[in-house]
Amino acid sequence: MKILLLGSNGQLGWELSRTCPETIQLFTCDYPGVDFLSTASIHNCIESTEPAWIINAAAYTAVDLAQTEKLKAFRINHEAVKDIALAARLKNIKLVHISTDYIFSGQHFAPIRVDHPPDPQSVYGESKLQGEQCVTELLEKSSLIIRTAWLYSSHGANFVKTMLRLMQEKQRLTVVDDQIGTPTWANGLAETIWSAIKKNLTGIYHWTDAGCASWYDFAVAIQEEAVSMGLLKKTIPILPVPSSSYPTAAKRPAYSILDKQKICDALNITPPHWRQQLRKMLHETTL
Ligand SMILES: NC(=O)c1ccc[n+]([C@@H]2O[C@H](COP(=O)([O-])OP(=O)(O)OC[C@H]3O[C@@H](n4cnc5c(N)ncnc54)[C@H](OP(=O)(O)O)[C@@H]3O)[C@@H](O)[C@H]2O)c1
């Protein structure tokens, strides 16, 4: 089976490439080979590969910059996704599209179900919501949307790698403790996507690793694990602070735990705990 992977050099794209089952003929593409700012570029990429499935792992992910680069964020996260969905409908191609916890308000007190009404609080969140809505409208029966959160990987820039760098450079760190989510290894999400494609799954689902943490809890765990495996040589104090200590251009959700029951039932899987996944990622990380 031929599959076209867009955004192959991002965190998730890289994990999808290295976990791809042998039975799949994977065609990978990323910027500038395909440019989501250009409809023609997207069409050329799809027409030259003629896949059975497209996985869209590309996105405009600069959450704060999106507040000022609104047009670019919407072009990449909404209009380009519409271009892909229209081409997929025309050519009978199935589409896997990735979305985010940022489509929700973040004002929740229990894991957020797939059918909870969206209420994005940032340009990034709104652009991602419009992207997933046009996928559902154009490809209702032949698309799979997976919303995820707090992704990290040994490839690309993310919280784990930033913390490891700062823990080497600084004498102490302050990290926000009033935003709650689930750290999620992109490798596990990639494996879940391959299982979902194998089962021909369609519809909207949530996937993250299991458990929950604040950014502060996550930072403490990164340090503990990295020190215990000899990746870091020393421990530094890490202090919890409120989000108000770190003003950002885009508002972050205070609560981002996604309810994963629907995908667990559909694929008969259980997500691994985030800390177990963190350990695996750190084992393949060099400083
Ligand atoms: N990271 C998270 O914490 C998180 C959380 C929830 C949901 N998600 C969603 O999960 C998916 C994967 O995220 P990720 O963390 O793997 O993202 P990422 O590492 O930022 O990768 C995004 C990819 O999109 C590509 N891209 C950006 N602009 C492009 C353009 N104009 N044309 C073509 N490609 C372009 C990037 O290429 P360049 O590297 O060349 O820019 C990069 O390869 C996205 O849909 C994201 O919204 C992510």
mmCIF file of C-alpha atoms and ligand atoms in Angstrom:
data_model
loop_
_atom_site.group_PDB
_atom_site.id
_atom_site.type_symbol
_atom_site.label_atom_id
_atom_site.label_comp_id
_atom_site.label_asym_id
_atom_site.label_seq_id
_atom_site.Cartn_x
_atom_site.Cartn_y
_atom_site.Cartn_z
ATOM 1 C CA MET A 1 0.000 0.000 0.000
ATOM 2 C CA LYS A 2 1.305 3.464 -0.994
ATOM 3 C CA ILE A 3 1.197 6.181 1.654
ATOM 4 C CA LEU A 4 2.277 9.803 1.269
ATOM 5 C CA LEU A 5 3.646 11.363 4.478
ATOM 6 C CA LEU A 6 3.605 15.175 4.537
ATOM 7 C CA GLY A 7 5.736 16.875 7.198
ATOM 8 C CA SER A 8 8.208 13.973 7.367
ATOM 9 C CA ASN A 9 10.913 16.069 9.038
ATOM 10 C CA GLY A 10 8.797 17.197 12.001
ATOM 11 C CA GLN A 11 8.793 15.336 15.318
ATOM 12 C CA LEU A 12 5.830 13.131 14.443
ATOM 13 C CA GLY A 13 6.808 12.800 10.770
ATOM 14 C CA TRP A 14 10.258 11.529 11.754
ATOM 15 C CA GLU A 15 8.748 8.986 14.185
ATOM 16 C CA LEU A 16 6.274 7.844 11.506
ATOM 17 C CA SER A 17 9.129 7.327 9.042
ATOM 18 C CA ARG A 18 11.168 5.181 11.386
ATOM 19 C CA THR A 19 8.224 3.086 12.639
ATOM 20 C CA CYS A 20 6.638 2.526 9.217
ATOM 21 C CA PRO A 21 5.607 -1.143 8.754
ATOM 22 C CA GLU A 22 7.510 -3.013 6.015
ATOM 23 C CA THR A 23 4.287 -3.737 4.110
ATOM 24 C CA ILE A 24 3.844 -0.011 3.410
ATOM 25 C CA GLN A 25 5.506 1.859 0.562
ATOM 26 C CA LEU A 26 6.112 5.235 2.202
ATOM 27 C CA PHE A 27 6.694 8.409 0.183
ATOM 28 C CA THR A 28 7.964 11.205 2.390
ATOM 29 C CA CYS A 29 7.789 14.920 1.708
ATOM 30 C CA ASP A 30 8.523 18.059 3.681
ATOM 31 C CA TYR A 31 9.186 21.754 3.147
ATOM 32 C CA PRO A 32 10.523 22.911 0.656
ATOM 33 C CA GLY A 33 9.737 19.734 -1.386
ATOM 34 C CA VAL A 34 6.129 20.568 -0.634
ATOM 35 C CA ASP A 35 5.151 24.075 0.450
ATOM 36 C CA PHE A 36 1.800 24.422 2.193
ATOM 37 C CA LEU A 37 1.735 28.093 1.213
ATOM 38 C CA SER A 38 1.128 26.946 -2.383
ATOM 39 C CA THR A 39 -1.888 24.953 -3.591
ATOM 40 C CA ALA A 40 0.021 23.989 -6.767
ATOM 41 C CA SER A 41 2.882 22.560 -4.704
ATOM 42 C CA ILE A 42 0.443 20.407 -2.695
ATOM 43 C CA HIS A 43 -1.292 19.178 -5.886
ATOM 44 C CA ASN A 44 2.040 18.339 -7.555
ATOM 45 C CA CYS A 45 3.140 16.337 -4.543
ATOM 46 C CA ILE A 46 -0.088 14.310 -4.414
ATOM 47 C CA GLU A 47 -0.304 13.801 -8.180
ATOM 48 C CA SER A 48 3.284 12.601 -8.480
ATOM 49 C CA THR A 49 2.788 9.892 -5.833
ATOM 50 C CA GLU A 50 -0.879 8.791 -6.274
ATOM 51 C CA PRO A 51 -1.118 7.302 -2.776
ATOM 52 C CA ALA A 52 -3.928 5.260 -1.195
ATOM 53 C CA TRP A 53 -3.531 7.281 2.024
ATOM 54 C CA ILE A 54 -2.048 10.665 2.927
ATOM 55 C CA ILE A 55 -0.809 11.320 6.457
ATOM 56 C CA ASN A 56 -0.605 15.046 7.180
ATOM 57 C CA ALA A 57 1.953 15.538 9.968
ATOM 58 C CA ALA A 58 2.900 19.028 8.720
ATOM 59 C CA ALA A 59 1.579 22.094 10.499
ATOM 60 C CA TYR A 60 2.362 25.638 11.544
ATOM 61 C CA THR A 61 3.256 24.881 15.189
ATOM 62 C CA ALA A 62 4.776 28.174 16.410
ATOM 63 C CA VAL A 63 1.972 28.809 18.904
ATOM 64 C CA ASP A 64 3.089 32.280 20.073
ATOM 65 C CA LEU A 65 4.268 33.537 16.668
ATOM 66 C CA ALA A 66 0.877 32.559 15.213
ATOM 67 C CA GLN A 67 -0.682 35.438 17.183
ATOM 68 C CA THR A 68 1.155 37.854 14.846
ATOM 69 C CA GLU A 69 1.523 35.574 11.763
ATOM 70 C CA LYS A 70 -2.187 34.858 11.620
ATOM 71 C CA LEU A 71 -2.450 34.644 7.817
ATOM 72 C CA LYS A 72 0.432 32.167 7.573
ATOM 73 C CA ALA A 73 -0.937 30.023 10.411
ATOM 74 C CA PHE A 74 -4.384 29.841 8.774
ATOM 75 C CA ARG A 75 -2.904 29.203 5.315
ATOM 76 C CA ILE A 76 -0.908 26.182 6.603
ATOM 77 C CA ASN A 77 -3.294 24.804 9.238
ATOM 78 C CA HIS A 78 -6.584 25.481 7.460
ATOM 79 C CA GLU A 79 -6.408 26.348 3.747
ATOM 80 C CA ALA A 80 -3.597 23.926 2.885
ATOM 81 C CA VAL A 81 -5.477 21.185 4.758
ATOM 82 C CA LYS A 82 -8.537 22.047 2.656
ATOM 83 C CA ASP A 83 -6.392 21.744 -0.518
ATOM 84 C CA ILE A 84 -5.245 18.298 0.642
ATOM 85 C CA ALA A 85 -8.787 17.198 1.549
ATOM 86 C CA LEU A 86 -10.198 18.381 -1.809
ATOM 87 C CA ALA A 87 -7.481 16.526 -3.740
ATOM 88 C CA ALA A 88 -8.051 13.439 -1.595
ATOM 89 C CA ARG A 89 -11.794 13.515 -2.273
ATOM 90 C CA LEU A 90 -11.232 13.886 -6.018
ATOM 91 C CA LYS A 91 -8.803 10.968 -6.152
ATOM 92 C CA ASN A 92 -10.446 8.706 -3.570
ATOM 93 C CA ILE A 93 -7.494 8.943 -1.162
ATOM 94 C CA LYS A 94 -7.916 8.443 2.594
ATOM 95 C CA LEU A 95 -6.514 11.126 4.884
ATOM 96 C CA VAL A 96 -5.001 10.961 8.364
ATOM 97 C CA HIS A 97 -4.831 14.431 9.892
ATOM 98 C CA ILE A 98 -3.368 15.441 13.267
ATOM 99 C CA SER A 99 -5.002 18.014 15.521
ATOM 100 C CA THR A 100 -4.514 19.374 19.007
ATOM 101 C CA ASP A 101 -5.813 19.923 22.544
ATOM 102 C CA TYR A 102 -5.580 23.676 21.748
ATOM 103 C CA ILE A 103 -8.970 23.477 19.986
ATOM 104 C CA PHE A 104 -10.486 23.306 23.512
ATOM 105 C CA SER A 105 -10.807 26.119 26.060
ATOM 106 C CA GLY A 106 -8.638 24.408 28.672
ATOM 107 C CA GLN A 107 -11.269 25.184 31.334
ATOM 108 C CA HIS A 108 -12.103 21.572 32.223
ATOM 109 C CA PHE A 109 -12.101 19.422 35.341
ATOM 110 C CA ALA A 110 -12.234 15.943 33.769
ATOM 111 C CA PRO A 111 -10.620 14.293 30.704
ATOM 112 C CA ILE A 112 -11.909 15.970 27.549
ATOM 113 C CA ARG A 113 -14.070 13.726 25.380
ATOM 114 C CA VAL A 114 -13.911 13.689 21.589
ATOM 115 C CA ASP A 115 -17.389 15.233 21.309
ATOM 116 C CA HIS A 116 -16.768 18.083 23.749
ATOM 117 C CA PRO A 117 -17.569 21.451 22.068
ATOM 118 C CA PRO A 118 -14.382 23.158 20.841
ATOM 119 C CA ASP A 119 -13.529 26.659 22.044
ATOM 120 C CA PRO A 120 -9.997 27.605 20.955
ATOM 121 C CA GLN A 121 -8.277 30.418 22.856
ATOM 122 C CA SER A 122 -5.451 31.192 20.394
ATOM 123 C CA VAL A 123 -4.830 31.752 16.675
ATOM 124 C CA TYR A 124 -3.028 28.395 16.492
ATOM 125 C CA GLY A 125 -5.977 26.626 18.153
ATOM 126 C CA GLU A 126 -8.525 28.326 15.881
ATOM 127 C CA SER A 127 -6.498 27.549 12.719
ATOM 128 C CA LYS A 128 -6.165 23.879 13.723
ATOM 129 C CA LEU A 129 -9.896 23.678 14.477
ATOM 130 C CA GLN A 130 -10.779 25.056 11.032
ATOM 131 C CA GLY A 131 -8.367 22.539 9.486
ATOM 132 C CA GLU A 132 -10.009 19.572 11.159
ATOM 133 C CA GLN A 133 -13.508 20.893 10.404
ATOM 134 C CA CYS A 134 -12.842 21.041 6.669
ATOM 135 C CA VAL A 135 -11.402 17.495 6.762
ATOM 136 C CA THR A 136 -14.620 16.260 8.406
ATOM 137 C CA GLU A 137 -16.833 18.203 5.978
ATOM 138 C CA LEU A 138 -15.030 17.058 2.824
ATOM 139 C CA LEU A 139 -14.016 13.528 3.817
ATOM 140 C CA GLU A 140 -16.431 12.459 6.519
ATOM 141 C CA LYS A 141 -16.258 8.728 5.752
ATOM 142 C CA SER A 142 -12.666 8.552 4.564
ATOM 143 C CA SER A 143 -10.661 10.542 7.088
ATOM 144 C CA LEU A 144 -9.109 9.931 10.465
ATOM 145 C CA ILE A 145 -8.387 12.869 12.771
ATOM 146 C CA ILE A 146 -6.264 12.264 15.854
ATOM 147 C CA ARG A 147 -5.992 15.038 18.435
ATOM 148 C CA THR A 148 -2.925 14.880 20.629
ATOM 149 C CA ALA A 149 -1.006 17.059 23.110
ATOM 150 C CA TRP A 150 2.418 17.822 24.626
ATOM 151 C CA LEU A 151 4.435 15.962 21.969
ATOM 152 C CA TYR A 152 8.176 15.362 22.246
ATOM 153 C CA SER A 153 10.718 13.239 20.396
ATOM 154 C CA SER A 154 14.490 12.829 20.230
ATOM 155 C CA HIS A 155 14.168 14.551 16.810
ATOM 156 C CA GLY A 156 13.225 18.241 16.689
ATOM 157 C CA ALA A 157 12.765 20.975 19.268
ATOM 158 C CA ASN A 158 10.597 20.315 22.314
ATOM 159 C CA PHE A 159 10.243 20.742 26.095
ATOM 160 C CA VAL A 160 12.383 17.696 27.009
ATOM 161 C CA LYS A 161 15.337 18.839 24.926
ATOM 162 C CA THR A 162 15.024 22.435 26.129
ATOM 163 C CA MET A 163 14.949 21.271 29.767
ATOM 164 C CA LEU A 164 18.013 19.020 29.287
ATOM 165 C CA ARG A 165 19.936 21.962 27.818
ATOM 166 C CA LEU A 166 18.862 24.377 30.574
ATOM 167 C CA MET A 167 19.651 21.804 33.282
ATOM 168 C CA GLN A 168 23.246 21.733 32.002
ATOM 169 C CA GLU A 169 23.550 25.518 31.681
ATOM 170 C CA LYS A 170 21.685 26.909 34.741
ATOM 171 C CA GLN A 171 22.099 26.710 38.510
ATOM 172 C CA ARG A 172 18.307 26.601 39.089
ATOM 173 C CA LEU A 173 15.111 26.515 37.047
ATOM 174 C CA THR A 174 11.556 27.792 37.511
ATOM 175 C CA VAL A 175 8.777 25.915 35.672
ATOM 176 C CA VAL A 176 5.014 26.561 35.594
ATOM 177 C CA ASP A 177 2.883 24.245 37.703
ATOM 178 C CA ASP A 178 -0.662 25.428 36.884
ATOM 179 C CA GLN A 179 -0.986 23.915 33.401
ATOM 180 C CA ILE A 180 -1.869 20.216 33.396
ATOM 181 C CA GLY A 181 -1.502 17.815 30.477
ATOM 182 C CA THR A 182 -0.007 14.502 29.382
ATOM 183 C CA PRO A 183 3.544 14.429 28.020
ATOM 184 C CA THR A 184 3.375 12.260 24.898
ATOM 185 C CA TRP A 185 6.234 10.562 23.056
ATOM 186 C CA ALA A 186 5.608 11.092 19.337
ATOM 187 C CA ASN A 187 6.939 7.567 18.745
ATOM 188 C CA GLY A 188 3.904 6.068 20.552
ATOM 189 C CA LEU A 189 1.539 8.283 18.570
ATOM 190 C CA ALA A 190 3.211 7.101 15.343
ATOM 191 C CA GLU A 191 2.683 3.436 16.329
ATOM 192 C CA THR A 192 -0.970 4.211 17.083
ATOM 193 C CA ILE A 193 -1.420 5.863 13.674
ATOM 194 C CA TRP A 194 -0.032 2.774 11.913
ATOM 195 C CA SER A 195 -2.411 0.531 13.904
ATOM 196 C CA ALA A 196 -5.326 2.805 13.019
ATOM 197 C CA ILE A 197 -4.481 2.710 9.292
ATOM 198 C CA LYS A 198 -4.211 -1.099 9.437
ATOM 199 C CA LYS A 199 -7.730 -1.199 10.908
ATOM 200 C CA ASN A 200 -9.044 1.342 8.388
ATOM 201 C CA LEU A 201 -10.222 3.556 11.248
ATOM 202 C CA THR A 202 -12.164 6.728 10.390
ATOM 203 C CA GLY A 203 -13.589 9.525 12.560
ATOM 204 C CA ILE A 204 -12.183 11.736 15.322
ATOM 205 C CA TYR A 205 -10.114 10.307 18.186
ATOM 206 C CA HIS A 206 -7.825 11.446 21.017
ATOM 207 C CA TRP A 207 -4.406 9.963 21.703
ATOM 208 C CA THR A 208 -1.780 10.836 24.296
ATOM 209 C CA ASP A 209 0.307 8.743 26.650
ATOM 210 C CA ALA A 210 -1.369 7.833 29.976
ATOM 211 C CA GLY A 211 -1.346 9.849 33.209
ATOM 212 C CA CYS A 212 -1.042 13.555 33.815
ATOM 213 C CA ALA A 213 1.504 16.118 34.942
ATOM 214 C CA SER A 214 2.147 19.815 35.202
ATOM 215 C CA TRP A 215 5.096 21.241 33.252
ATOM 216 C CA TYR A 216 6.853 21.416 36.637
ATOM 217 C CA ASP A 217 6.199 17.684 37.318
ATOM 218 C CA PHE A 218 7.444 16.902 33.812
ATOM 219 C CA ALA A 219 10.656 18.906 34.341
ATOM 220 C CA VAL A 220 11.314 17.185 37.696
ATOM 221 C CA ALA A 221 10.814 13.766 36.057
ATOM 222 C CA ILE A 222 13.140 14.669 33.157
ATOM 223 C CA GLN A 223 15.871 15.615 35.606
ATOM 224 C CA GLU A 224 15.390 12.514 37.809
ATOM 225 C CA GLU A 225 15.443 10.126 34.863
ATOM 226 C CA ALA A 226 18.333 11.868 33.083
ATOM 227 C CA VAL A 227 20.479 11.907 36.251
ATOM 228 C CA SER A 228 19.691 8.260 37.051
ATOM 229 C CA MET A 229 20.811 7.147 33.571
ATOM 230 C CA GLY A 230 23.932 9.359 33.628
ATOM 231 C CA LEU A 231 22.750 11.704 30.901
ATOM 232 C CA LEU A 232 23.006 14.649 33.333
ATOM 233 C CA LYS A 233 25.893 14.843 35.804
ATOM 234 C CA LYS A 234 24.265 17.002 38.499
ATOM 235 C CA THR A 235 20.893 17.921 39.968
ATOM 236 C CA ILE A 236 19.765 21.555 40.156
ATOM 237 C CA PRO A 237 16.826 23.001 42.137
ATOM 238 C CA ILE A 238 13.581 23.212 40.126
ATOM 239 C CA LEU A 239 10.956 25.570 41.543
ATOM 240 C CA PRO A 240 7.227 25.639 40.696
ATOM 241 C CA VAL A 241 5.824 29.005 39.562
ATOM 242 C CA PRO A 242 2.440 30.193 38.209
ATOM 243 C CA SER A 243 1.913 30.856 34.466
ATOM 244 C CA SER A 244 1.697 34.556 35.311
ATOM 245 C CA SER A 245 5.493 34.428 35.842
ATOM 246 C CA TYR A 246 5.934 33.519 32.151
ATOM 247 C CA PRO A 247 3.601 35.729 30.069
ATOM 248 C CA THR A 248 3.239 34.333 26.521
ATOM 249 C CA ALA A 249 1.643 35.843 23.400
ATOM 250 C CA ALA A 250 -0.790 32.908 23.086
ATOM 251 C CA LYS A 251 -2.962 31.716 25.961
ATOM 252 C CA ARG A 252 -2.169 28.114 27.014
ATOM 253 C CA PRO A 253 -4.897 25.678 28.116
ATOM 254 C CA ALA A 254 -4.823 25.212 31.905
ATOM 255 C CA TYR A 255 -6.182 21.665 31.566
ATOM 256 C CA SER A 256 -5.352 19.481 28.560
ATOM 257 C CA ILE A 257 -6.034 15.884 29.561
ATOM 258 C CA LEU A 258 -7.670 14.150 26.593
ATOM 259 C CA ASP A 259 -10.059 11.227 27.100
ATOM 260 C CA LYS A 260 -8.629 8.344 25.036
ATOM 261 C CA GLN A 261 -11.346 5.739 25.634
ATOM 262 C CA LYS A 262 -12.676 5.861 22.063
ATOM 263 C CA ILE A 263 -9.358 4.963 20.407
ATOM 264 C CA CYS A 264 -8.508 2.406 23.109
ATOM 265 C CA ASP A 265 -11.809 0.606 22.409
ATOM 266 C CA ALA A 266 -11.462 0.866 18.626
ATOM 267 C CA LEU A 267 -7.899 -0.477 18.486
ATOM 268 C CA ASN A 268 -7.937 -2.596 21.651
ATOM 269 C CA ILE A 269 -4.864 -0.798 23.020
ATOM 270 C CA THR A 270 -3.799 0.747 26.320
ATOM 271 C CA PRO A 271 -1.598 3.856 26.270
ATOM 272 C CA PRO A 272 1.694 3.473 28.160
ATOM 273 C CA HIS A 273 2.338 5.837 31.088
ATOM 274 C CA TRP A 274 4.133 9.044 30.056
ATOM 275 C CA ARG A 275 7.033 8.432 32.436
ATOM 276 C CA GLN A 276 7.782 5.021 30.915
ATOM 277 C CA GLN A 277 7.799 6.665 27.456
ATOM 278 C CA LEU A 278 10.044 9.493 28.691
ATOM 279 C CA ARG A 279 12.594 6.899 29.835
ATOM 280 C CA LYS A 280 12.612 5.292 26.369
ATOM 281 C CA MET A 281 13.106 8.646 24.666
ATOM 282 C CA LEU A 282 15.955 9.603 27.027
ATOM 283 C CA HIS A 283 17.679 6.273 26.362
ATOM 284 C CA GLU A 284 18.105 7.272 22.708
ATOM 285 C CA THR A 285 19.131 10.878 23.500
ATOM 286 C CA THR A 286 22.714 12.096 23.545
ATOM 287 C CA LEU A 287 23.826 15.453 24.929
HETATM 288 N N1 LIG B 1 4.174 19.548 19.241
HETATM 289 C C1 LIG B 1 3.129 19.419 20.044
HETATM 290 O O1 LIG B 1 3.252 19.507 21.276
HETATM 291 C C2 LIG B 1 1.764 19.142 19.471
HETATM 292 C C3 LIG B 1 0.677 19.067 20.348
HETATM 293 C C4 LIG B 1 -0.596 18.802 19.822
HETATM 294 C C5 LIG B 1 -0.760 18.604 18.471
HETATM 295 N N2 LIG B 1 0.299 18.706 17.635
HETATM 296 C C6 LIG B 1 0.074 18.493 16.199
HETATM 297 O O2 LIG B 1 0.784 17.336 15.826
HETATM 298 C C7 LIG B 1 1.249 17.454 14.476
HETATM 299 C C8 LIG B 1 2.738 17.177 14.436
HETATM 300 O O3 LIG B 1 3.392 18.115 15.276
HETATM 301 P P1 LIG B 1 4.984 18.146 15.428
HETATM 302 O O4 LIG B 1 5.275 18.487 16.835
HETATM 303 O O5 LIG B 1 5.575 16.917 14.802
HETATM 304 O O6 LIG B 1 5.292 19.429 14.528
HETATM 305 P P2 LIG B 1 6.729 19.978 14.044
HETATM 306 O O7 LIG B 1 7.822 19.183 14.661
HETATM 307 O O8 LIG B 1 6.685 21.459 14.224
HETATM 308 O O9 LIG B 1 6.702 19.625 12.494
HETATM 309 C C9 LIG B 1 5.865 20.323 11.607
HETATM 310 C C10 LIG B 1 6.324 20.020 10.209
HETATM 311 O O10 LIG B 1 5.541 20.851 9.321
HETATM 312 C C11 LIG B 1 6.430 21.383 8.369
HETATM 313 N N3 LIG B 1 5.975 22.654 7.800
HETATM 314 C C12 LIG B 1 5.924 23.865 8.402
HETATM 315 N N4 LIG B 1 5.576 24.802 7.510
HETATM 316 C C13 LIG B 1 5.414 24.162 6.310
HETATM 317 C C14 LIG B 1 5.066 24.579 5.003
HETATM 318 N N5 LIG B 1 4.836 25.871 4.696
HETATM 319 N N6 LIG B 1 4.993 23.653 4.031
HETATM 320 C C15 LIG B 1 5.256 22.354 4.288
HETATM 321 N N7 LIG B 1 5.576 21.895 5.506
HETATM 322 C C16 LIG B 1 5.673 22.791 6.502
HETATM 323 C C17 LIG B 1 7.709 21.626 9.141
HETATM 324 O O11 LIG B 1 8.790 21.800 8.239
HETATM 325 P P3 LIG B 1 10.034 22.703 8.690
HETATM 326 O O12 LIG B 1 10.700 21.922 9.770
HETATM 327 O O13 LIG B 1 10.838 22.831 7.454
HETATM 328 O O14 LIG B 1 9.447 23.986 9.177
HETATM 329 C C18 LIG B 1 7.803 20.361 9.968
HETATM 330 O O15 LIG B 1 8.415 19.314 9.271
HETATM 331 C C19 LIG B 1 0.825 18.842 14.016
HETATM 332 O O16 LIG B 1 -0.392 18.755 13.329
HETATM 333 C C20 LIG B 1 0.606 19.609 15.319
HETATM 334 O O17 LIG B 1 -0.343 20.654 15.157
HETATM 335 C C21 LIG B 1 1.568 18.960 18.099
#
